[in-house]
Coordinates of C-alpha atoms and ligand atoms in Angstrom, one line a residue:
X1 CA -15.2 -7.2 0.6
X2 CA -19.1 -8.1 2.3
X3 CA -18.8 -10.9 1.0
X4 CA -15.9 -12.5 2.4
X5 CA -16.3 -11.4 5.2
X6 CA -17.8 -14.4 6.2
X7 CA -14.9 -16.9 5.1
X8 CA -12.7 -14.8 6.8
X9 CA -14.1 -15.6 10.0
X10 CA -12.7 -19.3 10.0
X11 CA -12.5 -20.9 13.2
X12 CA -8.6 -20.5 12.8
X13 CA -8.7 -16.7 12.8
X14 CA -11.0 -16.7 16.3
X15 CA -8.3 -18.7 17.7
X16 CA -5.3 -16.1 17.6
X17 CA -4.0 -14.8 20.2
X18 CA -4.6 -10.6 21.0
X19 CA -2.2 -8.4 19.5
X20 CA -0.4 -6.8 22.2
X21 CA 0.3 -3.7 19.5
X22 CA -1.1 -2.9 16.4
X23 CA 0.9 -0.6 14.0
X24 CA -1.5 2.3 13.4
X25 CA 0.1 2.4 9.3
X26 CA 1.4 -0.6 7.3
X27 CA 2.8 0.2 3.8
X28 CA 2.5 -3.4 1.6
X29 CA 4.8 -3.5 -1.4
X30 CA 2.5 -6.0 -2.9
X31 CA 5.3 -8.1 -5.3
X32 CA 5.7 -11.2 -6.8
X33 CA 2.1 -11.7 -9.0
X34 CA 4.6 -12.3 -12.1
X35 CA 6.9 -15.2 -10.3
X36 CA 2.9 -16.4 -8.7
X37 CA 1.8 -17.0 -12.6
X38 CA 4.9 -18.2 -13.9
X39 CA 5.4 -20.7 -11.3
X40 CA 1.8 -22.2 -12.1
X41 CA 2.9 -21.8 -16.1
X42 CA -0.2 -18.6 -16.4
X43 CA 0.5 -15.5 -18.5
X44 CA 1.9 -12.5 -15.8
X45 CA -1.5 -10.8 -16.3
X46 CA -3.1 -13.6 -14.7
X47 CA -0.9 -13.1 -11.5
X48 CA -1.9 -9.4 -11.7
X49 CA -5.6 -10.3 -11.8
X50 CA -4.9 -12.7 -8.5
X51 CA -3.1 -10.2 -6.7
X52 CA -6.3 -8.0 -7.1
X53 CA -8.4 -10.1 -5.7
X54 CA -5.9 -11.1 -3.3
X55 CA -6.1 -7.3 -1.7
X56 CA -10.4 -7.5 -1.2
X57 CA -9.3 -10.0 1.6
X58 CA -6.7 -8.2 2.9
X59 CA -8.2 -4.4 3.4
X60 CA -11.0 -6.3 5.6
X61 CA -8.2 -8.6 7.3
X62 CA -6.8 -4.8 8.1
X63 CA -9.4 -3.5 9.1
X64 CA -10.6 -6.8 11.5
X65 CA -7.1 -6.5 13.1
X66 CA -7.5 -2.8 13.8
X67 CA -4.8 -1.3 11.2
X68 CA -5.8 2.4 10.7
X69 CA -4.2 3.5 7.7
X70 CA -2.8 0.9 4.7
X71 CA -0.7 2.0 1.8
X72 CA -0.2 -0.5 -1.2
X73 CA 2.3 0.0 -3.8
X74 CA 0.3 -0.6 -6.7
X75 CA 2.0 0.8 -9.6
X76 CA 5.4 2.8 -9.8
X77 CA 6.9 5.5 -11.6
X78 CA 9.5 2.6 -13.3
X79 CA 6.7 0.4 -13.7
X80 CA 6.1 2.2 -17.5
X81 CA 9.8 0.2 -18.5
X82 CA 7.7 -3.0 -18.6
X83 CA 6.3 -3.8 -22.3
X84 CA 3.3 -2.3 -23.0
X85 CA 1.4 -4.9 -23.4
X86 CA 2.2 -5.2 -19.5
X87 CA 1.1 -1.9 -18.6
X88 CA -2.0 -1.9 -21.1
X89 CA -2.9 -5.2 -19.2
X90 CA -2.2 -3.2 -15.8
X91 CA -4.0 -0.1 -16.6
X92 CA -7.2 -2.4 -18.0
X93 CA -6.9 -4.0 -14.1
X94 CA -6.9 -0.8 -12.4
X95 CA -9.7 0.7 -14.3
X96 CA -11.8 -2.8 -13.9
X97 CA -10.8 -3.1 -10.1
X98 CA -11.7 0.6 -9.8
X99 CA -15.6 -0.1 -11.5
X100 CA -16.3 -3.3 -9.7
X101 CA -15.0 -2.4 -6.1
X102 CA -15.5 1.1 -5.2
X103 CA -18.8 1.3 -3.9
X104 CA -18.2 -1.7 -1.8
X105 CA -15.2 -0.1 -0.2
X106 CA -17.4 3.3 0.2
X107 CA -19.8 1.0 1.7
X108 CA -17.2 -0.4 4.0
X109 CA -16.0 3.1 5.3
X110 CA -12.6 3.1 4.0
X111 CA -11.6 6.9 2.6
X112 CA -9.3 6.3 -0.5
X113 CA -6.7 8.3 -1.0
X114 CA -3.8 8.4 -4.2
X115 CA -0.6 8.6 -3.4
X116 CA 1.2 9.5 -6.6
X117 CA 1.6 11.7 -10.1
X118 CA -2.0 12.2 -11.7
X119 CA 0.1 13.5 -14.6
X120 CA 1.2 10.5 -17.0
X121 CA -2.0 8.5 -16.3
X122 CA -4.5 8.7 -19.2
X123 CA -7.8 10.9 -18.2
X124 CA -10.1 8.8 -17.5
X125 CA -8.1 7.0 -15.1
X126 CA -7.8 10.3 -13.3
X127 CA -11.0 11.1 -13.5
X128 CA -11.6 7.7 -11.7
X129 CA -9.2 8.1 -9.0
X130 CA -11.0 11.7 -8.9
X131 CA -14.1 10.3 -8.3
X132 CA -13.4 7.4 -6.3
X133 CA -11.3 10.2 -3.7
X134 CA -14.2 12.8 -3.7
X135 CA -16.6 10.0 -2.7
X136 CA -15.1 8.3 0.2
X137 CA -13.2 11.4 1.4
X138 CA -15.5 11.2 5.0
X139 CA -15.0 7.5 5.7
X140 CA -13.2 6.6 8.6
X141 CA -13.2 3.2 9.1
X142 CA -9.6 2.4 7.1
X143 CA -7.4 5.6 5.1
X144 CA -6.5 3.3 1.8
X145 CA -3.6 4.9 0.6
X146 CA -2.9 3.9 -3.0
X147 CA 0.2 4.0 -4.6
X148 CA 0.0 4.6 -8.2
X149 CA 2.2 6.4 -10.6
X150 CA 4.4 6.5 -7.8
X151 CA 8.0 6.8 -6.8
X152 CA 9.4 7.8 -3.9
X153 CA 12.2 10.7 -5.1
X154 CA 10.6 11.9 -7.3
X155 CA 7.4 12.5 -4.5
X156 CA 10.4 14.7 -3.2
X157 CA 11.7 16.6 -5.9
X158 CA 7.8 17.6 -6.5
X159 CA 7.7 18.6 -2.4
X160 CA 10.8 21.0 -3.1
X161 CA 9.1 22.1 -6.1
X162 CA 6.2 23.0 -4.3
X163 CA 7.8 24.7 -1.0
X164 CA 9.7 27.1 -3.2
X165 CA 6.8 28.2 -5.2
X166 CA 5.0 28.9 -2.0
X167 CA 7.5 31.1 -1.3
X168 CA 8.9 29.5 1.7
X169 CA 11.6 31.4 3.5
X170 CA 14.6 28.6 3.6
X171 CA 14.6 28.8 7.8
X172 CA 11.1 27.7 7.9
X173 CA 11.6 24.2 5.9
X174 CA 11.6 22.2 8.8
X175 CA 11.1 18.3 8.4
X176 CA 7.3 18.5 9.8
X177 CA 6.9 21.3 7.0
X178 CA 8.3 19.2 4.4
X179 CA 6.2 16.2 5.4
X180 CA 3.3 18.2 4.7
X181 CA 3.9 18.5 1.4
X182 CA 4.3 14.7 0.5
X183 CA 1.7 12.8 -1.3
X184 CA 0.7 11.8 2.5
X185 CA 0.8 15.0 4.4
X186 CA -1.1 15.0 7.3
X187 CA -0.9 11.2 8.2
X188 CA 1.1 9.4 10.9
X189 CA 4.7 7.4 9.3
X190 CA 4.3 4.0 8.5
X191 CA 5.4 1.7 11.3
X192 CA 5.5 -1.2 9.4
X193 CA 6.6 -1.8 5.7
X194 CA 5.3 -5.6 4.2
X195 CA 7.1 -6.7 1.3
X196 CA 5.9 -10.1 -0.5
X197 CA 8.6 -12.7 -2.8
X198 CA 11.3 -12.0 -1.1
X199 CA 13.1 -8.9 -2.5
X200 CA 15.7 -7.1 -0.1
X201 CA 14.9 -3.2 -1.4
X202 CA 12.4 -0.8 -1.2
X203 CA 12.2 -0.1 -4.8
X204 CA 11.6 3.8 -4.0
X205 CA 8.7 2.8 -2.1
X206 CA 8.0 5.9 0.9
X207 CA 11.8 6.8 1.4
X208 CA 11.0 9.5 3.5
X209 CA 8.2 8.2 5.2
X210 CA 10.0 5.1 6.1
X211 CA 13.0 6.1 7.5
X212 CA 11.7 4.3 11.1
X213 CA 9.7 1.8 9.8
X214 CA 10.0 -2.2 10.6
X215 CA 10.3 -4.1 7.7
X216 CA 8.8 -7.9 7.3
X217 CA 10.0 -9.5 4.0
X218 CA 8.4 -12.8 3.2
X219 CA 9.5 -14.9 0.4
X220 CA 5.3 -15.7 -0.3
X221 CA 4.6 -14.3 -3.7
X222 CA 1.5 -11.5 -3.6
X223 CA -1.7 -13.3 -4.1
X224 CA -0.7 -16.0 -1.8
X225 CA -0.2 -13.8 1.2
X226 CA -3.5 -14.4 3.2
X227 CA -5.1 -13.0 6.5
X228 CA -2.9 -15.5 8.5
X229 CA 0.7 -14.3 6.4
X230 CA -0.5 -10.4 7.9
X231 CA -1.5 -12.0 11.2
X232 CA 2.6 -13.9 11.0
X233 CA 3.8 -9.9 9.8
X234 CA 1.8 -8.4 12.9
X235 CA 3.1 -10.7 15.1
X236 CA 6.9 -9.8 14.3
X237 CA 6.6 -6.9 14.1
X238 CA 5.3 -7.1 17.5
X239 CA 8.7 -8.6 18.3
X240 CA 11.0 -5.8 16.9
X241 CA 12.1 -3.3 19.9
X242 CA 12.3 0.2 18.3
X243 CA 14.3 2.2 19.8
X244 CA 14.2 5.6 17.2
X245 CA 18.2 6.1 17.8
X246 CA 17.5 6.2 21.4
X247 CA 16.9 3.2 24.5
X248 CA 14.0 1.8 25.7
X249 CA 13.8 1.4 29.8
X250 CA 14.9 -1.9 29.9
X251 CA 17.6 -1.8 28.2
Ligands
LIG301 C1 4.0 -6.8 -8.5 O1 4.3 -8.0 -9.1 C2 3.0 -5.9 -9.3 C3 3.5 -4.7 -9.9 C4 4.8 -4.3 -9.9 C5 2.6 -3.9 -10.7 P1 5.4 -8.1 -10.2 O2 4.7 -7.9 -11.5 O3 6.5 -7.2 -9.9 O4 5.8 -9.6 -10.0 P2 7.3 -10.2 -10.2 O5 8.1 -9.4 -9.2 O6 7.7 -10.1 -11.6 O7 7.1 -11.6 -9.7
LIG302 C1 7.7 -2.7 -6.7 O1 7.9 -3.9 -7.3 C2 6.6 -1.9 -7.2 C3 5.3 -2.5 -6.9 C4 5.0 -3.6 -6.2 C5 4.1 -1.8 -7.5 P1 8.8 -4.1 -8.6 O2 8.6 -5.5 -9.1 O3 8.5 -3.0 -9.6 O4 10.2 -3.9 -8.0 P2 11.7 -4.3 -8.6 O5 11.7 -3.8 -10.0 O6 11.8 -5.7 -8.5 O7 12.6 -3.5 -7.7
LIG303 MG1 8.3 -7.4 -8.9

C-alpha cells in the first residue's frame, strides 16, 4: 500500500471533480480473475494472484476518497465446489497475501475484521486471521471487512442459532437485535454493493445487510478495475436517488 501511494497520485486523479457524497460502506464482490486469465490464455490462479494485487490499490483508493468501511467477498461458503487444486491455489494466496501485507495495512491504520465461518478453514489460517484481527483491532483509518468462508444464509441460520442459545425471549428479536448478531454487528449497512465481470446476482453476498443497498455492476473483470473504475462506481452511485420505500422532497 506505501508504496503506491505515489502512482496513485497521477495528475488524472487530482483532476476529479469532489464527491458530492461518499457512501460511508461499499461491499466489492471482487469477480471475474478466472475470465481476466483466461482471456490473456494464463492459468485461473494467475488471475487470482492479479486480483490480489489489484486490492493493495484499491483499499488506499478507498481510503483517499474517504470510504469508511469496505467489505470484499474474498472467498465463499460454495467456493469449496471448485477443484481442489483451485482452492489449494486460493488458500496458498490468502496465506501469502496475509504474510506479505499485514503489517503494511496495520501501518496504514485499517482494522481488519473477518466476516465469515472460522470453522472449515485449516488452523493456521485461523490462527492468521486471529492474529491479523487482534493486531489491528484499534485502527481507525478504514474497517476492512473480509469476506472469507462466507455465505450469506447461512451468516443467518448461525444468528438464529445464536439468539436462541442466548435465551432470547421471541418478543425481543427485533431486526436491530438480529443485526447484532451478524458477522458485522455493530457496523452501519452497506450503501453501496460493487460487483466486477458483469454478473446480475449477489451470489449470497450480505443478503441481509443489503437489502437498501445501490448496486454498480461493471462488465470489467477484477484486476482490471482501477482507482478510476471506483471513482466511475462513486460517481453513480452519486446519481441513484434512494428513497428507502419512502419520497424524497422533491419528488
Ligand atoms: C473471483 O473470481 C474470485 C473468487 C471467487 C475466489 P472468479 O474465480 O470467480 O473468476 P470468474 O468468475 O471465473 O471469471
Ligand atoms: C462470488 O463469485 C464470490 C466471490 C467473489 C468470492 P463467484 O464467482 O463464486 O459467483 P458465481 O458462482 O458466479 O455466482
Ligand atoms: Mg466468478
Amino acid at each position: 500500500m506505501g508504496n503506491s501511494k505515489n502512482a496513485l497520485k497521477s495528475p488524472e486523479k487530482i483532476s476529479r471533480p469532489a464527491l458530492a457524497t461518499v457512501p460511508r460502506h461499499v461491499g466489492i464482490i471482487m469477480d471475474g480473475n478466472g475470465r481476466w486469465a483466461k482471456a490473456k490464455k494464463l492459468p485461473r490462479t494467475m488471475g487470482h494472484r492479479q486480483g490480489a494485487e489489484n486490492l493493495r490499490h484499491i483499499l488506499e483508493a478507498a481510503v483517499d476518497f474517504g470510504i469508511e468501511i469496505l467489505t470484499i467477498y474474498a472467498f465463499s461458503t460454495e467456493n469449496w465446489n471448485r477443484p481442489k487444486s483451485e482452492v489449494k491455489g486460493l488458500m496458498n494466496l490468502f496465506h501469502y497475501y496475509f504474510d506479505r501485507e499485514l503489517d503494511e495495512l496495520a501501518k496504514n491504520g485499517v482494522q481488519l475484521r473477518h466476516v465469515g465461518h472460522m470453522a472449515g478453514m485449516s488452523l493456521s489460517l485461523q490462527k492468521k486471521i486471529r492474529k491479523a484481527v487482534e493486531q489491528t483491532k484499534n485502527n481507525n483509518r478504514l474497517i476492512l471487512n473480509v469476506a472469507f468462508n462466507y455465505g450469506g444464509r447461512s451468516e443467518i441460520v448461525h444468528a438464529v442459532q445464536a439468539i436462541i442459545k442466548a435465551g432470547i425471549p421471541p418478543e425481543q428479536v427485533t431486526e436491530s437485535l438480529f443485526s447484532r448478531y451478524l458477522y458485522t454487528g455493530g457496523q452501519p449497512d452497506p450503501d453501496l454493493i460493487i460487483r466486477t465481470s458483469g454478473e446480475l446476482r449477489t451470489s449470497n453476498f450480505l443478503p441481509w445487510q443489503a437489502a437498501y443497498a445501490e448496486y454498480y455492476i461493471t462488465p470489467v473483470y477484477w484486476p482490471d478495475f482501477n482507482e478510476a473504475e471506483l471513482y466511475k462506481a462513486l460517481l453513480e452511485f452519486n446519481r441513484r436517488k434512494r428513497r428507502f420505500g419512502g419520497l424524497n422532497s422533491d419528488e
